[in-house]
Short mmCIF file of C-alpha atoms in Angstrom, two decimals:
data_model
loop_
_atom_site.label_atom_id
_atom_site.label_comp_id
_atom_site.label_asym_id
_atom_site.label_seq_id
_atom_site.Cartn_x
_atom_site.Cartn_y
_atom_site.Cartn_z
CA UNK A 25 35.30 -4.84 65.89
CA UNK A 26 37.81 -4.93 62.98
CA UNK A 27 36.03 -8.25 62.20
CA UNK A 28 32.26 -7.21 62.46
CA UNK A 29 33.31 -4.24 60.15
CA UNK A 30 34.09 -6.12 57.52
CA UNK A 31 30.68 -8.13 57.88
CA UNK A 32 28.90 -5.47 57.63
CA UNK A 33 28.03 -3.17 54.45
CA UNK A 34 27.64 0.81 53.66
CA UNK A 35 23.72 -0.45 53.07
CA UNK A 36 23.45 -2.03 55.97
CA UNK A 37 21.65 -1.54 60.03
CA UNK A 38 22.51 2.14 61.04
CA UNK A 39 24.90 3.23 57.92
CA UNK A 40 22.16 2.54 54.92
CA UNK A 41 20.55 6.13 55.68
CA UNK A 42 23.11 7.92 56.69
CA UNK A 43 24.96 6.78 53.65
CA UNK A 44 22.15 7.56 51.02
CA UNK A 45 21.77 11.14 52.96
CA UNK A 46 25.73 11.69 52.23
CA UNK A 47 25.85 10.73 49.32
CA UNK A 48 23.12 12.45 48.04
CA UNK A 49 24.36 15.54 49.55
CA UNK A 50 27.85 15.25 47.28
CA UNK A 51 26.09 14.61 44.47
CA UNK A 52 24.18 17.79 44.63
CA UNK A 53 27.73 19.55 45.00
CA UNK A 54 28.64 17.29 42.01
CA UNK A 55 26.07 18.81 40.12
CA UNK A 56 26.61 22.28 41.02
CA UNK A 57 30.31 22.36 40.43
CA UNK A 58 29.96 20.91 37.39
CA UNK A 59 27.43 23.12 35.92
CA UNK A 60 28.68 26.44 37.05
CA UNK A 61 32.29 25.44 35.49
CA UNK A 62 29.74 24.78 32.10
CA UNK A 63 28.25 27.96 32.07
CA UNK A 64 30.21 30.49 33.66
CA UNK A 65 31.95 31.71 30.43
CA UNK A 66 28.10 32.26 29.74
CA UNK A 67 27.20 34.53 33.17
CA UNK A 68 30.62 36.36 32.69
CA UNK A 69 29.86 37.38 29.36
CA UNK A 70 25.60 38.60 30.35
CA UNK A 71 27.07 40.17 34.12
CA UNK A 72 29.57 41.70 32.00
CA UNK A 73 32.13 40.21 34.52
CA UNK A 74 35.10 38.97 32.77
CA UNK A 75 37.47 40.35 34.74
CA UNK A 76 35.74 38.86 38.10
CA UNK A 77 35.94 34.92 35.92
CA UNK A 78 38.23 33.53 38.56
CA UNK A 79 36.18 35.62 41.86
CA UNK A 80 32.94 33.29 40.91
CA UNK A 81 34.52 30.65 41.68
CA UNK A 82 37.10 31.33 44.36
CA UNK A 83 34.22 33.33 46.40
CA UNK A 84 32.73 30.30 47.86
CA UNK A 85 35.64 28.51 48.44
CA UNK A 86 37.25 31.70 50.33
CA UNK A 87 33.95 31.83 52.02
CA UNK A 88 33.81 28.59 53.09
CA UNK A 89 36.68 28.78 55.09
CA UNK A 90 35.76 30.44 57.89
CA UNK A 91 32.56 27.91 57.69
CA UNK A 92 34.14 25.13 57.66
CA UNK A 93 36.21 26.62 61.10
CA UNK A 94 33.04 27.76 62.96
CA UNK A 95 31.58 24.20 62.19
CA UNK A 96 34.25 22.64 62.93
CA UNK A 97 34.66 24.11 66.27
CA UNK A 98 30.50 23.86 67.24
CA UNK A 99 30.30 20.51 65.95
CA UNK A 100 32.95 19.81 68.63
CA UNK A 101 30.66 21.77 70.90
CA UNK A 102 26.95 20.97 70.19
CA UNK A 103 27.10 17.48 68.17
CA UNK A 104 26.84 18.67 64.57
CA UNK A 105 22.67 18.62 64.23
CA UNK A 106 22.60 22.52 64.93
CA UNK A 107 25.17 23.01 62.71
CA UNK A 108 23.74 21.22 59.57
CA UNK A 109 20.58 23.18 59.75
CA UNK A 110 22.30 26.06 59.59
CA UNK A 111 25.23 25.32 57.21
CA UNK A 112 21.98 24.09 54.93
CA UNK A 113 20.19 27.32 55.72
CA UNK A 114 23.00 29.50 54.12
CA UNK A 115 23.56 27.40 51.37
CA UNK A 116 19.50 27.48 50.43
CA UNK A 117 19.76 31.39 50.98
CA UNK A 118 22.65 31.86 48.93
CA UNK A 119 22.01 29.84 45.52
CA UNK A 120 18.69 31.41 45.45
CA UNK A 121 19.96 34.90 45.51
CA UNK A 122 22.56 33.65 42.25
CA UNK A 123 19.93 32.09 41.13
CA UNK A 124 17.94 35.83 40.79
CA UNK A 125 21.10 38.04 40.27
CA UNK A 126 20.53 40.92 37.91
CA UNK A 127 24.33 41.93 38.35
CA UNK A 128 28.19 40.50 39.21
CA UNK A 129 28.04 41.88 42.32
CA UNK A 130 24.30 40.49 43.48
CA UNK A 131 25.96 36.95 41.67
CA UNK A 132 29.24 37.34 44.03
CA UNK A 133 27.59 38.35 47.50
CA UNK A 134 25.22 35.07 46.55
CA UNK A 135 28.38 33.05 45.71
CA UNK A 136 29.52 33.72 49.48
CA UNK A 137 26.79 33.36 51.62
CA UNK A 138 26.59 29.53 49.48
CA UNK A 139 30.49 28.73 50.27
CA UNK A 140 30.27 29.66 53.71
CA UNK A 141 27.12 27.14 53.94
CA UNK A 142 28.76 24.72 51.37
CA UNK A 143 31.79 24.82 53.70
CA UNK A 144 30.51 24.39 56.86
CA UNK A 145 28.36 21.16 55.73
CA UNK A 146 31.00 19.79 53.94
CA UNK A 147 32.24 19.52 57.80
CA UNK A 148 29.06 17.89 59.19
CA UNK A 149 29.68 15.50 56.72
CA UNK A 150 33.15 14.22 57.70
CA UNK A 151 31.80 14.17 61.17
CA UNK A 152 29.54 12.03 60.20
CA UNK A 153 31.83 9.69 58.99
CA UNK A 154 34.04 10.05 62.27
CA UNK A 155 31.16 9.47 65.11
CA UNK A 156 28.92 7.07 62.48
CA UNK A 157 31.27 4.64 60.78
CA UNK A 158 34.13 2.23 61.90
CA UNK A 159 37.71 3.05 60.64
CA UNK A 160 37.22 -0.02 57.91
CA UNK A 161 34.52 1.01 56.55
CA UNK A 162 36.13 4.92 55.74
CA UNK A 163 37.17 3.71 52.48
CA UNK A 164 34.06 2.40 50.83
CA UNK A 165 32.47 5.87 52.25
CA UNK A 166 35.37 8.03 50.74
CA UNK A 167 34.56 5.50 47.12
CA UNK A 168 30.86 6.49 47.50
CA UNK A 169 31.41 9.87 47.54
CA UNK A 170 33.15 10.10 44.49
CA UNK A 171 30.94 7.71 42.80
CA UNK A 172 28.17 10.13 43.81
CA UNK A 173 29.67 12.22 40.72
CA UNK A 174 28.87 9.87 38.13
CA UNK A 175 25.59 10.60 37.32
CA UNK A 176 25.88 14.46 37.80
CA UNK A 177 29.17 14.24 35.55
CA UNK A 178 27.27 12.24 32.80
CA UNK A 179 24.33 14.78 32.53
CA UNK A 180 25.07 17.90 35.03
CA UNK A 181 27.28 19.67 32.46
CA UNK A 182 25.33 18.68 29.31
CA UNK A 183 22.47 19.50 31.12
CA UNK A 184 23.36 23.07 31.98
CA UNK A 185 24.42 23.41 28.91
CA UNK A 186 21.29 22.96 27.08
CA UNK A 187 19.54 24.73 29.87
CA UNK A 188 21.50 27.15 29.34
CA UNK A 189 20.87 27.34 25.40
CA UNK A 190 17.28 26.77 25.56
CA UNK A 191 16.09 28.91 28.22
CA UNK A 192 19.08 31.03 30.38
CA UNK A 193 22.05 30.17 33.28
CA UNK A 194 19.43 31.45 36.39
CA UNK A 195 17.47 27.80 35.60
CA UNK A 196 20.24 25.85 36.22
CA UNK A 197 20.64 27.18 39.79
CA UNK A 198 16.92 27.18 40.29
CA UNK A 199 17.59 23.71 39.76
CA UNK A 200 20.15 23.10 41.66
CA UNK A 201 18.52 24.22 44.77
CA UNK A 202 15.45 21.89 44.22
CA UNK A 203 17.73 18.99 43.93
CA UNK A 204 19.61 20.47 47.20
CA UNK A 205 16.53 20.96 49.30
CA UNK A 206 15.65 17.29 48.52
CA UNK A 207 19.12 15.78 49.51
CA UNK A 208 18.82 17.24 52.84
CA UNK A 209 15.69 16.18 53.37
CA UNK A 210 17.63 12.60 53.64
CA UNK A 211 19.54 13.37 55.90
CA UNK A 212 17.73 14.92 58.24
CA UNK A 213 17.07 11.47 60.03
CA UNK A 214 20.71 10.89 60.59
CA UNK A 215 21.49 13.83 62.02
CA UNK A 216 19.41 13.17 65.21
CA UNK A 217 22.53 10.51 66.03
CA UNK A 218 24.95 13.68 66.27
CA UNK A 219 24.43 14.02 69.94
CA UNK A 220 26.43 17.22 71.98
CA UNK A 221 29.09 15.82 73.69
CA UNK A 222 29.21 15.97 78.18
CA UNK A 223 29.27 19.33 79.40
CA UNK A 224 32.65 18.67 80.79
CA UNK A 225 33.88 17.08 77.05
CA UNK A 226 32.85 20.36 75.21
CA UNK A 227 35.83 22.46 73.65
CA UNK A 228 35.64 26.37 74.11
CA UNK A 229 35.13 28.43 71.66
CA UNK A 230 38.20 29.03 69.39
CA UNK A 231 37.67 32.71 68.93
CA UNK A 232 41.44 33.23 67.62
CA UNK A 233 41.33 30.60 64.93
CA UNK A 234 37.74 31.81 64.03
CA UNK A 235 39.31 34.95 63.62
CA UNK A 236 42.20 34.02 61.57
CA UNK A 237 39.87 31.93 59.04
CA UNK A 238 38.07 35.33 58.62
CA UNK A 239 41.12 37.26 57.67
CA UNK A 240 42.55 34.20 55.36
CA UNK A 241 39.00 34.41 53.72
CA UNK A 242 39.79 38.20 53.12
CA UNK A 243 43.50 37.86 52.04
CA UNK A 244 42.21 35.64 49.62
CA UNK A 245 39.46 37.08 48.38
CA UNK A 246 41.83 40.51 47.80
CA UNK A 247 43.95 38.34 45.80
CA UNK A 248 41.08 37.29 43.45
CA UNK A 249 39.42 40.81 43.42
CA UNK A 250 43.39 42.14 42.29
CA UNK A 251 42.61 41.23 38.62
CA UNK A 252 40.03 43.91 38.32
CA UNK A 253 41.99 47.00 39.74
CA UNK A 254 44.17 49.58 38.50
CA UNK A 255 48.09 48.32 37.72
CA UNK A 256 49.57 49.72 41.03
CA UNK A 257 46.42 49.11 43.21
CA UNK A 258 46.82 45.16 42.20
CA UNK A 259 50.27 45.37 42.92
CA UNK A 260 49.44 45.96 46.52
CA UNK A 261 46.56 44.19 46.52
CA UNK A 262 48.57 40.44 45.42
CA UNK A 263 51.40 41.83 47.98
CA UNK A 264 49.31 42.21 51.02
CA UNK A 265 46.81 39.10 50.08
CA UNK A 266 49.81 37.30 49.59
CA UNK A 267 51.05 37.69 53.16
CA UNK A 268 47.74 38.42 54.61
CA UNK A 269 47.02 34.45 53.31
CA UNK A 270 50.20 33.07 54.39
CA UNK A 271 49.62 34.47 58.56
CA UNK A 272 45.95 33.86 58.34
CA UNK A 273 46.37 29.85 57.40
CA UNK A 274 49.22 29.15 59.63
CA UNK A 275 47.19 29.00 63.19
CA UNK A 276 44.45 26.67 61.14
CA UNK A 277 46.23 24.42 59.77
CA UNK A 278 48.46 21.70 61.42
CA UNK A 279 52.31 22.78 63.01
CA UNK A 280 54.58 22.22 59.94
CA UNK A 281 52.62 22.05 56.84
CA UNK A 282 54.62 24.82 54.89
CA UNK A 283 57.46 22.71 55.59
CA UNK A 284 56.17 19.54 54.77
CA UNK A 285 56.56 17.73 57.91
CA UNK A 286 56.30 14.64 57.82
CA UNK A 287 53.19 13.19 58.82
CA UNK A 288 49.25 15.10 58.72
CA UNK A 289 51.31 18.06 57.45
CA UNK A 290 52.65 16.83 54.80
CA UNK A 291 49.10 15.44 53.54
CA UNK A 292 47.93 18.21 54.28
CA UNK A 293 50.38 20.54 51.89
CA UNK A 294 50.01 17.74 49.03
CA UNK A 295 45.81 18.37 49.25
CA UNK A 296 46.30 21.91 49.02
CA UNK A 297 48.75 22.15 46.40
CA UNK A 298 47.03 19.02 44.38
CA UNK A 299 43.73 21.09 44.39
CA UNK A 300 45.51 24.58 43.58
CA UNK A 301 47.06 23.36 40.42
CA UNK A 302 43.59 20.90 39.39
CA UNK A 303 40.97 23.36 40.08
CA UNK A 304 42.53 26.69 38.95
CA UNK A 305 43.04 25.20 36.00
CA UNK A 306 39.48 23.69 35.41
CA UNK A 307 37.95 26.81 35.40
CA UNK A 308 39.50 27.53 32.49
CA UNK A 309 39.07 23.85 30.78
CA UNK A 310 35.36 25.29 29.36
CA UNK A 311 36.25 28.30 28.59
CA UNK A 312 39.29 27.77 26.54
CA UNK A 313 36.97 25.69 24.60
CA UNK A 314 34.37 27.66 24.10
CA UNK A 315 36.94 30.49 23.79
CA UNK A 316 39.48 29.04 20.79
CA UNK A 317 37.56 26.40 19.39
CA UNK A 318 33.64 27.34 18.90
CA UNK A 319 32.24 24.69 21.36
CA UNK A 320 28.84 25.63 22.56
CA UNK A 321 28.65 25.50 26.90
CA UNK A 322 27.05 21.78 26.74
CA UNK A 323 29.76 20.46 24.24
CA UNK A 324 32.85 22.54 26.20
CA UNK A 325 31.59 20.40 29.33
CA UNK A 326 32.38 17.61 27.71
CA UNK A 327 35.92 17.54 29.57
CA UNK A 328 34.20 17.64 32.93
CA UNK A 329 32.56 14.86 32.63
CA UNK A 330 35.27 12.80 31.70
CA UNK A 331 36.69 14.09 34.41
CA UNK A 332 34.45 12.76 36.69
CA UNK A 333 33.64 9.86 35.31
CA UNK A 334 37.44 8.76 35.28
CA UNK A 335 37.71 10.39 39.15
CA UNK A 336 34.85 7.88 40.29
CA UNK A 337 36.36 5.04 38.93
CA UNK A 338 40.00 5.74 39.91
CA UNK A 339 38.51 5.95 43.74
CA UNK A 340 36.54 2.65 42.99
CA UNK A 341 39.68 1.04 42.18
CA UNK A 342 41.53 2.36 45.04
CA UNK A 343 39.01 1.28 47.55
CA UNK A 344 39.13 -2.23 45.83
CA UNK A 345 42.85 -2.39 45.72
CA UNK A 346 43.99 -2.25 49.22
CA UNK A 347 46.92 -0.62 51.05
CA UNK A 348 48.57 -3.82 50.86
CA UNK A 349 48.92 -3.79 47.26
CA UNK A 350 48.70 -0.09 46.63
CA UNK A 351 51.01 1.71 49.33
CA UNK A 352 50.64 5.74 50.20
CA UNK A 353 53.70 6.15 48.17
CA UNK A 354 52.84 4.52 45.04
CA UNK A 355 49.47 5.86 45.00
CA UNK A 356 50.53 9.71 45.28
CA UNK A 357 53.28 8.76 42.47
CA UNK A 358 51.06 7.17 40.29
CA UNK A 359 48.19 9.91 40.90
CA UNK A 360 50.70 12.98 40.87
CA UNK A 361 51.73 11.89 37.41
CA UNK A 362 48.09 11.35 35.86
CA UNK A 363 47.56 14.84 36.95
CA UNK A 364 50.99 16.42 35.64
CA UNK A 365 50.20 14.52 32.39
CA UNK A 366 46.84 16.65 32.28
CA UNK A 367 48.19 19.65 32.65
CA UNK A 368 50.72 19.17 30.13
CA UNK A 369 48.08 18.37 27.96
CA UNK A 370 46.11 21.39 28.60
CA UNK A 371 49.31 23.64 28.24
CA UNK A 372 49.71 21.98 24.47
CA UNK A 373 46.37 22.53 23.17
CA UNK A 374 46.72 26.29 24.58
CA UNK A 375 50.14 26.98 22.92
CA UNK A 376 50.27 25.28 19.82
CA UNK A 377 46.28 25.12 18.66
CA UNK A 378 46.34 21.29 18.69
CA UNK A 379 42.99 19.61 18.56
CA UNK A 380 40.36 20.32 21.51
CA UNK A 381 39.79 16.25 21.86
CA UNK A 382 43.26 16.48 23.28
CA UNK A 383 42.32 18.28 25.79
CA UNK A 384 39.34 16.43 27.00
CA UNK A 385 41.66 13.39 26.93
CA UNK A 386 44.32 15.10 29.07
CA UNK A 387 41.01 16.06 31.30
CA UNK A 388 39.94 12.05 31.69
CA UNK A 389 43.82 11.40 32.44
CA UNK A 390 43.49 14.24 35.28
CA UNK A 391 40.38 13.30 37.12
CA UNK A 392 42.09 9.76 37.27
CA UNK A 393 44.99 11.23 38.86
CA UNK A 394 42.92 13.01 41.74
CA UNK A 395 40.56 9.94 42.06
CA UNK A 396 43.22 8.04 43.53
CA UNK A 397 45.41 11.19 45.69
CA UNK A 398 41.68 12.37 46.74
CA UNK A 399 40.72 9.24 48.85
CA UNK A 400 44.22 8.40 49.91
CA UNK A 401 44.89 11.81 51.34
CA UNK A 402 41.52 11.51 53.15
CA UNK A 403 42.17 8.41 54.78
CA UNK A 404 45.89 9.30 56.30
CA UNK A 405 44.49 12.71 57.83
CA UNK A 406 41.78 10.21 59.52
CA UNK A 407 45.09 7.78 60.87
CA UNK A 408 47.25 10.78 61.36
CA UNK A 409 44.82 12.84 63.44
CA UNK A 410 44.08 12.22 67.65
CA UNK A 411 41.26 11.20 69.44
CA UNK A 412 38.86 13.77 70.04
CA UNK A 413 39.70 16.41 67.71
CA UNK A 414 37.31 15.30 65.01
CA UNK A 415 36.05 18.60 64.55
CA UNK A 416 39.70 20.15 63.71
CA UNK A 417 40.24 17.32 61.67
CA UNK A 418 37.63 17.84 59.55
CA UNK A 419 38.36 21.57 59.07
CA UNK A 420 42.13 21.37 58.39
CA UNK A 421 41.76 19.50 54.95
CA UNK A 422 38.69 21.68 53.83
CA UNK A 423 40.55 24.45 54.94
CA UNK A 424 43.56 23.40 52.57
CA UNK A 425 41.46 21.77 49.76
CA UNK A 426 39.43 25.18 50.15
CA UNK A 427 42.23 27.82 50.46
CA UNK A 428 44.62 25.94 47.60
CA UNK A 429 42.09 25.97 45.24
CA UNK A 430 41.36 29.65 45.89
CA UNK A 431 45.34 30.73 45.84
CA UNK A 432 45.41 28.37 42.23
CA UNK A 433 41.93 30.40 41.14
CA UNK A 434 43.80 33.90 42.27
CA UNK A 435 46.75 33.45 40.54
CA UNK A 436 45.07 32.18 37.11
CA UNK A 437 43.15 35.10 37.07
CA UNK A 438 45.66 37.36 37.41
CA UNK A 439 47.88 35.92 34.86
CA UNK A 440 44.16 35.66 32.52
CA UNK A 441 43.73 39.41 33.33
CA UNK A 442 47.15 40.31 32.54
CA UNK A 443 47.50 38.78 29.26
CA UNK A 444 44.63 40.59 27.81
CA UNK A 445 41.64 37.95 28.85
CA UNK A 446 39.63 35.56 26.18
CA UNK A 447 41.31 38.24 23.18
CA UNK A 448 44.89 37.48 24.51
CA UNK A 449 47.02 34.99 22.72
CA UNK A 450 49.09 33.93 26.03
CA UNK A 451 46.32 33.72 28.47
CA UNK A 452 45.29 30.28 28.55
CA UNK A 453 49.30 29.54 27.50
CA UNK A 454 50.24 31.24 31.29
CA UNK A 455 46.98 29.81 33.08
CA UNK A 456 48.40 26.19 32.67
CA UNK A 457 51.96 27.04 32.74
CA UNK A 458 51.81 28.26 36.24
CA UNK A 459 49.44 25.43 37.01
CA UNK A 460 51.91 23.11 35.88
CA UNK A 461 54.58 24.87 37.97
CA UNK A 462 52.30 24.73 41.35
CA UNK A 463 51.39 21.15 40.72
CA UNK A 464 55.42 20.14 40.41
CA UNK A 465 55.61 21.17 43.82
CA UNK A 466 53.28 18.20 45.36
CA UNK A 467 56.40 16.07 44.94
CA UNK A 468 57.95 17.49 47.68
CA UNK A 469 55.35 16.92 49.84
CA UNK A 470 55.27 13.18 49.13
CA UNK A 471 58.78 12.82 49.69
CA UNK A 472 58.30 14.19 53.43
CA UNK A 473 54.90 12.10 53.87
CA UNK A 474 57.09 9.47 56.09
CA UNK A 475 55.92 5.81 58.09
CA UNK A 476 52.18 5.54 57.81
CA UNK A 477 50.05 3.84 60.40
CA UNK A 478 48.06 0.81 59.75
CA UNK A 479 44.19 0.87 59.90
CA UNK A 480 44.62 -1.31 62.68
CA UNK A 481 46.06 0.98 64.92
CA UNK A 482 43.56 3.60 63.81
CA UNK A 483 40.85 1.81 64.86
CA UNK A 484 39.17 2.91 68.53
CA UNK A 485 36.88 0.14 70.12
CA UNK A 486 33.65 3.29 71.19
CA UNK A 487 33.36 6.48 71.05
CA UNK A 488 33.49 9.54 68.47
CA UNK A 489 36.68 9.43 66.05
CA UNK A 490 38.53 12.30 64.02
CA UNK A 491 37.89 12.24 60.72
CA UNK A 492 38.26 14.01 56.84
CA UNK A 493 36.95 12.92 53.98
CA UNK A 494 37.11 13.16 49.97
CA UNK A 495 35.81 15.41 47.92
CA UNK A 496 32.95 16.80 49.18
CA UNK A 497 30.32 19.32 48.63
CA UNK A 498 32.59 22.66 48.65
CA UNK A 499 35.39 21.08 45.89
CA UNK A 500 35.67 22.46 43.32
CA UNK A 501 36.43 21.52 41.27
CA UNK A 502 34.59 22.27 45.26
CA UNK A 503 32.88 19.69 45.15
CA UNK A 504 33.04 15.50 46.19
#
């Protein structure tokens, strides 16, 4: 088999569809992401919402927790078809109503309903990839995906931008759910080969985790609602969504990750905390430019594209490089400090007025940096996870990727909140100090990553695999 594989192309016999359909699926997300980071400084300031900045974005990604659990759990149960219609139900329901929102609130309760959707088919996806694809072919997939952001980063955040300008912020998403609608659409062939498993095969229901992904999606959420409540009522709000987060992730994610064990664990910990310190700090990349140096919403996006464009080629070159030549270790090293580097960036042009270009130079450093941890941590959560369990698989590093970039988003805001907002002079300053601080932290969990098993040994000769994949449609960034 491991010889076929290598015969045998993303474009060719039963992957070409499946891999057009996926693709065009994360470059929706692409698109999305990247234009609501473009003009969100713009809905805050018409919803009079500055105070919920941080909420627009961490809504989805809290909501898409318990999605990606409950389709995690029924694509283990009913073969994944059922659960894409749905998943792409919510998500159609839910940009359409931010799409029409007079108010915050109307913009937030869309937000959710489009995360939990967003979530939940960012799991179908990865399935896909498990029960579709052979192990050696995971990589090119995981490189596709990314590259599925280069044309959304080139003109998604321009393009909102002047959108935005022109005409006003509801066309972009009216856009964006054309484009989504029509992505699905190629899908929908492939997902007649996600078949329910034997009667006898089928997992129960896991009402408990279920459960707990609910309350983690509340804990969270409390933690990003804090920034808009009184000083002693956000006191207990960070207190209790503080622990209420820390119980609620523990049953779904793997035995050991806030320890680092070595192993899935530890990948998973690095994803989470990688994505906490990236993504609650890109919500702020935009505005800080808009903010502090005058940029209008298409030229402020300027620093997402980069982004992008320098994350889709960093995952190119990983997928072309090998494990031979380019070991776990090296690759987390090398990617940790690209990010780090970013950050540090950021943190200078907040503190000391340098010039924006900095900034949307540290930005291209940073999405290089998470093109090559992205992929990487993807493929060891596919060796490091059993048989069988694809459905778990898939929903532990969502879950993470999700919850981190939430936790980053929470704590951003409250610092933004704290220190007076857009009129503060230490607000940006503490958004990518702490950033910084959180992204530090992923060194740990590289040190306790441990022996990492060959793709030989991770290849099965039949049958549905586990799987998790790169950045997909809920990244934030959610998305791919």
């Amino acid at each position: 088999m491991s010889t076929a594989a290598t015969r045998t192309s993303l474009f060719s016999g039963p992957y070409a569809l499946a891999t057009v359909g996926m693709v065009a699926i994360v470059a929706v997300a692409a698109f999305q992401n990247l234009a609501m980071t473009t003009v969100m400084p713009e809905i805050s300031r018409d919803l009079d919402g500055e105070t919920l900045y941080a909420l627009a974005f961490a809504a989805p990604l809290a909501a898409g927790v318990p999605g990606m659990v409950l389709a995690g759990n029924w694509a283990d149960r009913a073969g994944g078809r059922v659960v894409a219609w749905v998943s792409a139900g919510l998500f159609a329901v839910g940009t359409a109503v931010v799409m029409l929102a007079p108010t915050i609130e109307v913009f937030l309760a869309g937000r959710l309903v489009e995360g939990f959707g967003a979530g939940a088919i960012d799991v179908v996806l990865y399935v896909l990839v498990a029960r579709i694809f052979p192990a050696e072919l995971h990589a090119p997939v995981f490189a596709g995906f990314a590259a599925a952001w280069v044309v959304p980063a080139l003109i998604g955040p321009a393009l909102a931008g002047i959108v935005t300008d022109v005409w006003d912020w509801h066309w972009v998403f009216a856009g964006a759910l054309v484009i989504a609608v029509g992505a699905f659409g190629l899908l929908v062939p492939t997902l007649s080969r996600l078949h329910p498993p034997e009667a006898s095969l089928r997992p129960p229901w896991q009402r408990a985790r279920i459960g707990w992904s609910v309350a983690a999606a509340v804990a969270v959420l409390l933690l990003n609602v804090a920034p808009d409540l009184g000083t002693w009522a956000r006191v207990v709000a960070v207190v209790i969504g503080l622990a209420g987060t820390w119980s609620a992730l523990r049953p779904l994610l793997p035995a050991g990750t806030f320890r680092a064990a070595p192993g899935l664990p530890s990948v998973i910990l690095l994803r989470g905390l990688v994505a906490a310190s990236f993504f609650g700090s890109e919500a702020y990349v935009p505005f800080l430019l808009q903010a502090e140096d005058g940029l209008s919403a298409s030229a402020a996006g300027l620093a997402l594209t980069v982004a992008a464009l320098s994350w889709a080629g960093a995952s190119w070159v990983h997928g072309r490089l090998g494990e031979d030549r380019l070991s776990a270790q090296r690759t987390f090293g090398v990617g940790l400090a690209l990010v780090l580097v970013s950050l540090v960036a950021a943190l200078a042009v907040a503190s000391f007025g340098l010039p924006w270009w900095l900034l949307v130079v540290g930005w291209f450093v940073g999405g290089a940096g998470m093109g090559a941890i992205y992929p990487r941590t993807s493929m060891l959560t596919l060796r490091f996870s059993g048989e069988g369990d694809d459905g778990f698989a898939s929903s532990a590093l969502t879950i993470a990727d999700a919850s981190g970039s939430v936790v980053g988003l929470a704590v951003t805001g409250l610092l933004f909140t704290g220190a007076g907002g857009a009129e503060g002079t230490l607000s940006f300053t503490l958004v990518f100090a702490a950033m910084l601080v959180i992204g530090s932290l992923a060194v740990a969990a590289v040190r306790r990553l441990g022996p990492v098993p060959s793709a030989a040994s991770a290849a099965l000769p039949a049958g549905p695999r586990s799987t998790r994949g790169v950045r997909g449609p809920s990244s934030s960034g959610a998305s791919g």
